[in-house]
Amino acid sequence: MLTRKQIGFYLEDIETPIGKTVNLTLTGLILLSSASFIAETYPLAEPVRFKLQTLDTVLLIVFAIEYLLRLWCAENKVKFVFSFFSIIDLVAILPFLLGFVNVSFIRIFRWFRILRLIRFLELKISIFRISTEDGVIFSRILFTLLAIIFVYSGLIYQVEHPVNPEGFGTFLDAVYFSVVTMTTVGFGDVIPISEAGRFLTILMIVTGIALIPWQLGDLIKQLVKTANQVDSVCQGCGWSVHDANAKFCKMCGTHLDMGDRATPP
């Protein structure tokens, strides 16, 4: 029987086989949920749509149980409830928690579920064996960009489709609009007509302006920093880039073998 401390550990751990399996499973369920949402925006046979809605309900229950487990395992429950990741988790399961209330607009919160992948970004970095700091920063930039496009596309589709089904007929139409808007191409063939859609468009542009250049700045700083670094694979953790005069790995503290170092780039 797992104790509360063990459950809390495995929900956060990405190193042990059990922890990695738990977090990989949760990541897969989030991606499956997102794929189900996208599929629902297309014309489907009623039996297929019913199965997708059933799947969505099951996944919401799983995410709600996960949230309650994390709350139960938290040492400081007040701090947990108001933490960034916890707020994302709560927003993601609001449709389930408020399902008894007949408020149709609450379904808009389902698009925030993709942001739960932020919690597992370190796991994805570990899986794809990204061992350099510039690679880690680049992966974060890529995820941020994709998350902004996905979330805002979903939100804009949710508010525009009922009033503008020709322009925003499917999720792909909303993605197309988001991409051409964020890249400042702006063909103008698809535009939001509702006030909510226009407001979301403004928020999307502001979010992109605020987050992407900030992370690009971190990447540029890292690229400048790597000019004074050498390739030296750590035998302890596998981190491959260290300062030219480093004697110990900055990630795990393992002594570095001077003979394994390459010449600076």
CSV table of C-alpha atoms in Angstrom, one decimal:
chain,number,residue,atom,x,y,z
A,1,MET,CA,0.0,0.0,0.0
A,2,LEU,CA,1.5,3.3,-1.1
A,3,THR,CA,1.7,6.0,1.5
A,4,ARG,CA,0.8,9.7,0.9
A,5,LYS,CA,4.4,10.6,0.7
A,6,GLN,CA,5.1,7.9,-1.9
A,7,ILE,CA,2.1,8.9,-4.0
A,8,GLY,CA,3.3,12.6,-3.9
A,9,PHE,CA,6.8,11.6,-4.9
A,10,TYR,CA,5.7,9.5,-7.9
A,11,LEU,CA,3.4,12.3,-9.1
A,12,GLU,CA,6.4,14.6,-9.4
A,13,ASP,CA,9.2,12.2,-10.1
A,14,ILE,CA,10.6,11.6,-13.7
A,15,GLU,CA,13.7,9.6,-12.8
A,16,THR,CA,12.4,6.3,-11.4
A,17,PRO,CA,10.5,3.8,-13.6
A,18,ILE,CA,7.3,4.2,-11.7
A,19,GLY,CA,7.5,8.0,-11.7
A,20,LYS,CA,8.3,8.1,-15.4
A,21,THR,CA,5.5,5.7,-16.2
A,22,VAL,CA,3.0,7.8,-14.2
A,23,ASN,CA,4.0,11.1,-15.8
A,24,LEU,CA,4.2,9.6,-19.3
A,25,THR,CA,0.7,8.2,-18.9
A,26,LEU,CA,-0.6,11.6,-17.7
A,27,THR,CA,1.1,13.3,-20.6
A,28,GLY,CA,-0.4,10.9,-23.1
A,29,LEU,CA,-3.9,11.4,-21.6
A,30,ILE,CA,-3.5,15.2,-22.0
A,31,LEU,CA,-2.5,14.8,-25.6
A,32,LEU,CA,-5.4,12.4,-26.1
A,33,SER,CA,-7.8,14.8,-24.6
A,34,SER,CA,-6.6,17.6,-26.8
A,35,ALA,CA,-6.9,15.4,-29.9
A,36,SER,CA,-10.5,14.6,-28.9
A,37,PHE,CA,-11.3,18.3,-28.5
A,38,ILE,CA,-10.0,19.0,-32.0
A,39,ALA,CA,-11.9,16.1,-33.5
A,40,GLU,CA,-15.2,17.4,-32.0
A,41,THR,CA,-14.9,20.6,-34.1
A,42,TYR,CA,-15.4,18.6,-37.3
A,43,PRO,CA,-18.6,17.1,-38.7
A,44,LEU,CA,-18.9,13.6,-37.1
A,45,ALA,CA,-21.5,10.9,-37.0
A,46,GLU,CA,-23.5,11.0,-33.8
A,47,PRO,CA,-22.2,7.7,-32.4
A,48,VAL,CA,-18.6,8.9,-32.9
A,49,ARG,CA,-19.4,12.2,-31.2
A,50,PHE,CA,-21.0,10.4,-28.3
A,51,LYS,CA,-17.9,8.2,-27.9
A,52,LEU,CA,-15.7,11.3,-27.9
A,53,GLN,CA,-17.9,13.0,-25.3
A,54,THR,CA,-17.7,9.9,-23.1
A,55,LEU,CA,-14.0,9.8,-23.5
A,56,ASP,CA,-13.8,13.4,-22.5
A,57,THR,CA,-15.9,12.7,-19.3
A,58,VAL,CA,-13.6,9.8,-18.4
A,59,LEU,CA,-10.5,11.9,-18.8
A,60,LEU,CA,-12.0,14.8,-16.8
A,61,ILE,CA,-12.6,12.3,-13.9
A,62,VAL,CA,-9.0,11.1,-14.2
A,63,PHE,CA,-7.6,14.6,-14.1
A,64,ALA,CA,-10.0,15.5,-11.2
A,65,ILE,CA,-8.7,12.5,-9.2
A,66,GLU,CA,-5.1,13.5,-10.0
A,67,TYR,CA,-5.8,17.0,-8.8
A,68,LEU,CA,-7.3,15.7,-5.5
A,69,LEU,CA,-4.4,13.4,-5.0
A,70,ARG,CA,-1.9,16.2,-5.4
A,71,LEU,CA,-3.9,18.3,-3.0
A,72,TRP,CA,-4.0,15.4,-0.5
A,73,CYS,CA,-0.2,14.9,-0.8
A,74,ALA,CA,0.7,18.5,-0.5
A,75,GLU,CA,2.4,19.5,2.7
A,76,ASN,CA,1.1,23.1,2.4
A,77,LYS,CA,-2.3,22.9,0.9
A,78,VAL,CA,-2.9,26.6,0.7
A,79,LYS,CA,0.3,27.2,-1.2
A,80,PHE,CA,-0.6,24.2,-3.5
A,81,VAL,CA,-4.0,25.6,-4.3
A,82,PHE,CA,-2.6,29.0,-5.4
A,83,SER,CA,0.5,27.7,-7.2
A,84,PHE,CA,0.8,28.2,-10.9
A,85,PHE,CA,0.5,24.6,-11.9
A,86,SER,CA,-2.3,24.0,-9.5
A,87,ILE,CA,-4.4,26.8,-11.0
A,88,ILE,CA,-3.8,25.4,-14.5
A,89,ASP,CA,-5.0,22.0,-13.2
A,90,LEU,CA,-8.0,23.5,-11.6
A,91,VAL,CA,-9.0,25.5,-14.7
A,92,ALA,CA,-8.6,22.3,-16.8
A,93,ILE,CA,-11.1,20.3,-14.6
A,94,LEU,CA,-13.6,23.1,-14.1
A,95,PRO,CA,-16.0,21.7,-16.7
A,96,PHE,CA,-16.2,18.5,-14.6
A,97,LEU,CA,-16.5,20.3,-11.2
A,98,LEU,CA,-19.2,22.7,-12.5
A,99,GLY,CA,-20.9,20.2,-14.7
A,100,PHE,CA,-24.1,20.3,-12.7
A,101,VAL,CA,-24.5,24.0,-13.6
A,102,ASN,CA,-26.1,24.7,-16.9
A,103,VAL,CA,-23.5,27.3,-18.1
A,104,SER,CA,-22.5,26.5,-21.7
A,105,PHE,CA,-19.6,29.0,-21.8
A,106,ILE,CA,-17.8,26.9,-19.1
A,107,ARG,CA,-16.6,24.6,-21.9
A,108,ILE,CA,-14.3,27.3,-23.0
A,109,PHE,CA,-12.0,26.3,-20.1
A,110,ARG,CA,-11.3,22.9,-21.7
A,111,TRP,CA,-8.7,24.5,-24.1
A,112,PHE,CA,-6.5,25.4,-21.1
A,113,ARG,CA,-5.9,21.7,-20.5
A,114,ILE,CA,-3.0,21.7,-22.9
A,115,LEU,CA,-1.1,24.1,-20.5
A,116,ARG,CA,-0.9,21.2,-18.1
A,117,LEU,CA,1.9,19.9,-20.3
A,118,ILE,CA,4.1,22.6,-18.8
A,119,ARG,CA,4.3,20.4,-15.7
A,120,PHE,CA,5.8,17.6,-17.8
A,121,LEU,CA,8.1,19.7,-19.9
A,122,GLU,CA,11.2,18.4,-18.0
A,123,LEU,CA,10.0,14.9,-18.7
A,124,LYS,CA,9.8,15.5,-22.4
A,125,ILE,CA,13.3,17.0,-22.3
A,126,SER,CA,14.5,13.9,-20.5
A,127,ILE,CA,12.8,11.6,-23.0
A,128,PHE,CA,14.3,13.3,-26.1
A,129,ARG,CA,17.7,13.5,-24.4
A,130,ILE,CA,18.1,17.2,-24.7
A,131,SER,CA,21.3,17.7,-22.7
A,132,THR,CA,22.4,21.2,-23.6
A,133,GLU,CA,21.1,24.4,-22.1
A,134,ASP,CA,20.4,26.1,-25.5
A,135,GLY,CA,18.5,22.9,-26.5
A,136,VAL,CA,16.4,23.1,-23.3
A,137,ILE,CA,15.6,26.8,-23.9
A,138,PHE,CA,14.8,26.2,-27.5
A,139,SER,CA,12.4,23.4,-26.5
A,140,ARG,CA,10.7,25.8,-24.1
A,141,ILE,CA,10.3,28.4,-26.8
A,142,LEU,CA,8.8,25.9,-29.2
A,143,PHE,CA,6.4,24.6,-26.5
A,144,THR,CA,5.4,28.2,-25.6
A,145,LEU,CA,4.6,29.1,-29.2
A,146,LEU,CA,2.6,25.9,-29.8
A,147,ALA,CA,0.7,26.3,-26.5
A,148,ILE,CA,-0.2,29.9,-27.3
A,149,ILE,CA,-1.4,28.9,-30.8
A,150,PHE,CA,-3.4,25.9,-29.5
A,151,VAL,CA,-5.0,27.7,-26.5
A,152,TYR,CA,-6.0,30.8,-28.3
A,153,SER,CA,-7.1,28.9,-31.4
A,154,GLY,CA,-9.4,26.9,-29.2
A,155,LEU,CA,-10.8,30.0,-27.4
A,156,ILE,CA,-11.3,31.9,-30.6
A,157,TYR,CA,-13.0,28.9,-32.2
A,158,GLN,CA,-15.3,28.6,-29.1
A,159,VAL,CA,-16.5,32.1,-29.3
A,160,GLU,CA,-16.5,32.7,-33.1
A,161,HIS,CA,-17.9,29.4,-34.4
A,162,PRO,CA,-21.5,30.1,-33.2
A,163,VAL,CA,-21.6,33.5,-34.8
A,164,ASN,CA,-19.2,33.0,-37.7
A,165,PRO,CA,-19.3,29.4,-38.8
A,166,GLU,CA,-18.1,30.2,-42.3
A,167,GLY,CA,-14.8,31.8,-41.2
A,168,PHE,CA,-14.3,29.5,-38.2
A,169,GLY,CA,-15.8,26.2,-39.2
A,170,THR,CA,-13.2,23.9,-37.7
A,171,PHE,CA,-10.3,24.1,-35.3
A,172,LEU,CA,-7.9,24.2,-38.2
A,173,ASP,CA,-9.5,27.4,-39.4
A,174,ALA,CA,-8.8,28.9,-36.0
A,175,VAL,CA,-5.2,27.7,-36.1
A,176,TYR,CA,-4.8,29.2,-39.5
A,177,PHE,CA,-6.1,32.5,-38.2
A,178,SER,CA,-3.8,32.4,-35.1
A,179,VAL,CA,-0.7,31.6,-37.2
A,180,VAL,CA,-1.2,34.4,-39.8
A,181,THR,CA,-2.0,36.8,-37.0
A,182,MET,CA,1.0,36.0,-34.8
A,183,THR,CA,3.4,36.1,-37.7
A,184,THR,CA,1.9,39.5,-38.7
A,185,VAL,CA,1.1,38.2,-42.2
A,186,GLY,CA,-2.6,39.0,-41.7
A,187,PHE,CA,-4.2,37.9,-45.0
A,188,GLY,CA,-7.5,39.2,-43.8
A,189,ASP,CA,-9.5,36.3,-45.3
A,190,VAL,CA,-10.5,35.1,-41.9
A,191,ILE,CA,-11.3,37.7,-39.2
A,192,PRO,CA,-13.3,37.6,-35.9
A,193,ILE,CA,-16.5,39.5,-35.9
A,194,SER,CA,-17.5,39.2,-32.3
A,195,GLU,CA,-16.2,41.5,-29.5
A,196,ALA,CA,-15.0,38.5,-27.6
A,197,GLY,CA,-13.1,37.1,-30.6
A,198,ARG,CA,-11.4,40.5,-31.2
A,199,PHE,CA,-10.5,40.8,-27.6
A,200,LEU,CA,-9.0,37.3,-27.6
A,201,THR,CA,-7.0,38.2,-30.7
A,202,ILE,CA,-5.5,41.2,-28.9
A,203,LEU,CA,-4.6,39.0,-25.9
A,204,MET,CA,-3.0,36.5,-28.2
A,205,ILE,CA,-0.8,39.1,-29.9
A,206,VAL,CA,0.1,40.7,-26.5
A,207,THR,CA,0.9,37.2,-25.0
A,208,GLY,CA,3.2,36.4,-28.0
A,209,ILE,CA,4.9,39.8,-27.8
A,210,ALA,CA,5.5,39.3,-24.1
A,211,LEU,CA,6.7,35.7,-24.0
A,212,ILE,CA,8.5,34.9,-27.2
A,213,PRO,CA,11.1,37.8,-27.2
A,214,TRP,CA,11.8,37.2,-23.5
A,215,GLN,CA,12.6,33.5,-24.1
A,216,LEU,CA,14.5,34.3,-27.3
A,217,GLY,CA,16.6,36.7,-25.2
A,218,ASP,CA,17.5,33.8,-22.9
A,219,LEU,CA,18.4,31.7,-25.9
A,220,ILE,CA,20.7,34.4,-27.3
A,221,LYS,CA,22.4,34.9,-23.9
A,222,GLN,CA,22.9,31.1,-23.7
A,223,LEU,CA,24.4,31.0,-27.3
A,224,VAL,CA,26.8,33.8,-26.3
A,225,LYS,CA,27.7,31.9,-23.1
A,226,THR,CA,28.4,28.6,-25.0
A,227,ALA,CA,31.1,30.4,-27.0
A,228,ASN,CA,33.3,29.9,-23.8
A,229,GLN,CA,32.3,26.3,-23.2
A,230,VAL,CA,33.6,22.9,-24.2
A,231,ASP,CA,32.0,19.5,-24.9
A,232,SER,CA,32.7,17.2,-22.0
A,233,VAL,CA,30.2,14.4,-21.2
A,234,CYS,CA,29.6,14.0,-17.5
A,235,GLN,CA,29.8,10.4,-16.4
A,236,GLY,CA,27.2,11.0,-13.7
A,237,CYS,CA,24.3,12.6,-15.5
A,238,GLY,CA,25.3,12.8,-19.2
A,239,TRP,CA,25.3,16.6,-19.4
A,240,SER,CA,27.5,17.4,-22.3
A,241,VAL,CA,28.4,21.2,-22.1
A,242,HIS,CA,30.5,22.7,-19.3
A,243,ASP,CA,32.6,25.9,-18.8
A,244,ALA,CA,36.1,25.6,-20.2
A,245,ASN,CA,37.6,25.8,-16.7
A,246,ALA,CA,35.0,23.6,-14.9
A,247,LYS,CA,36.3,20.8,-12.7
A,248,PHE,CA,32.9,19.5,-11.6
A,249,CYS,CA,29.6,19.0,-13.4
A,250,LYS,CA,27.3,21.9,-12.6
A,251,MET,CA,24.2,19.6,-12.8
A,252,CYS,CA,25.3,16.8,-10.4
A,253,GLY,CA,28.7,17.6,-9.1
A,254,THR,CA,30.5,14.7,-10.6
A,255,HIS,CA,34.3,15.2,-11.3
A,256,LEU,CA,35.0,15.9,-14.9
A,257,ASP,CA,37.7,14.0,-16.7
A,258,MET,CA,40.1,16.6,-18.3
A,259,GLY,CA,41.1,14.1,-21.0
A,260,ASP,CA,37.5,13.8,-22.3
A,261,ARG,CA,37.3,17.5,-23.1
A,262,ALA,CA,37.1,18.8,-26.6
A,263,THR,CA,38.6,22.1,-27.8
A,264,PRO,CA,36.4,25.2,-27.4
A,265,PRO,CA,34.2,26.0,-30.5
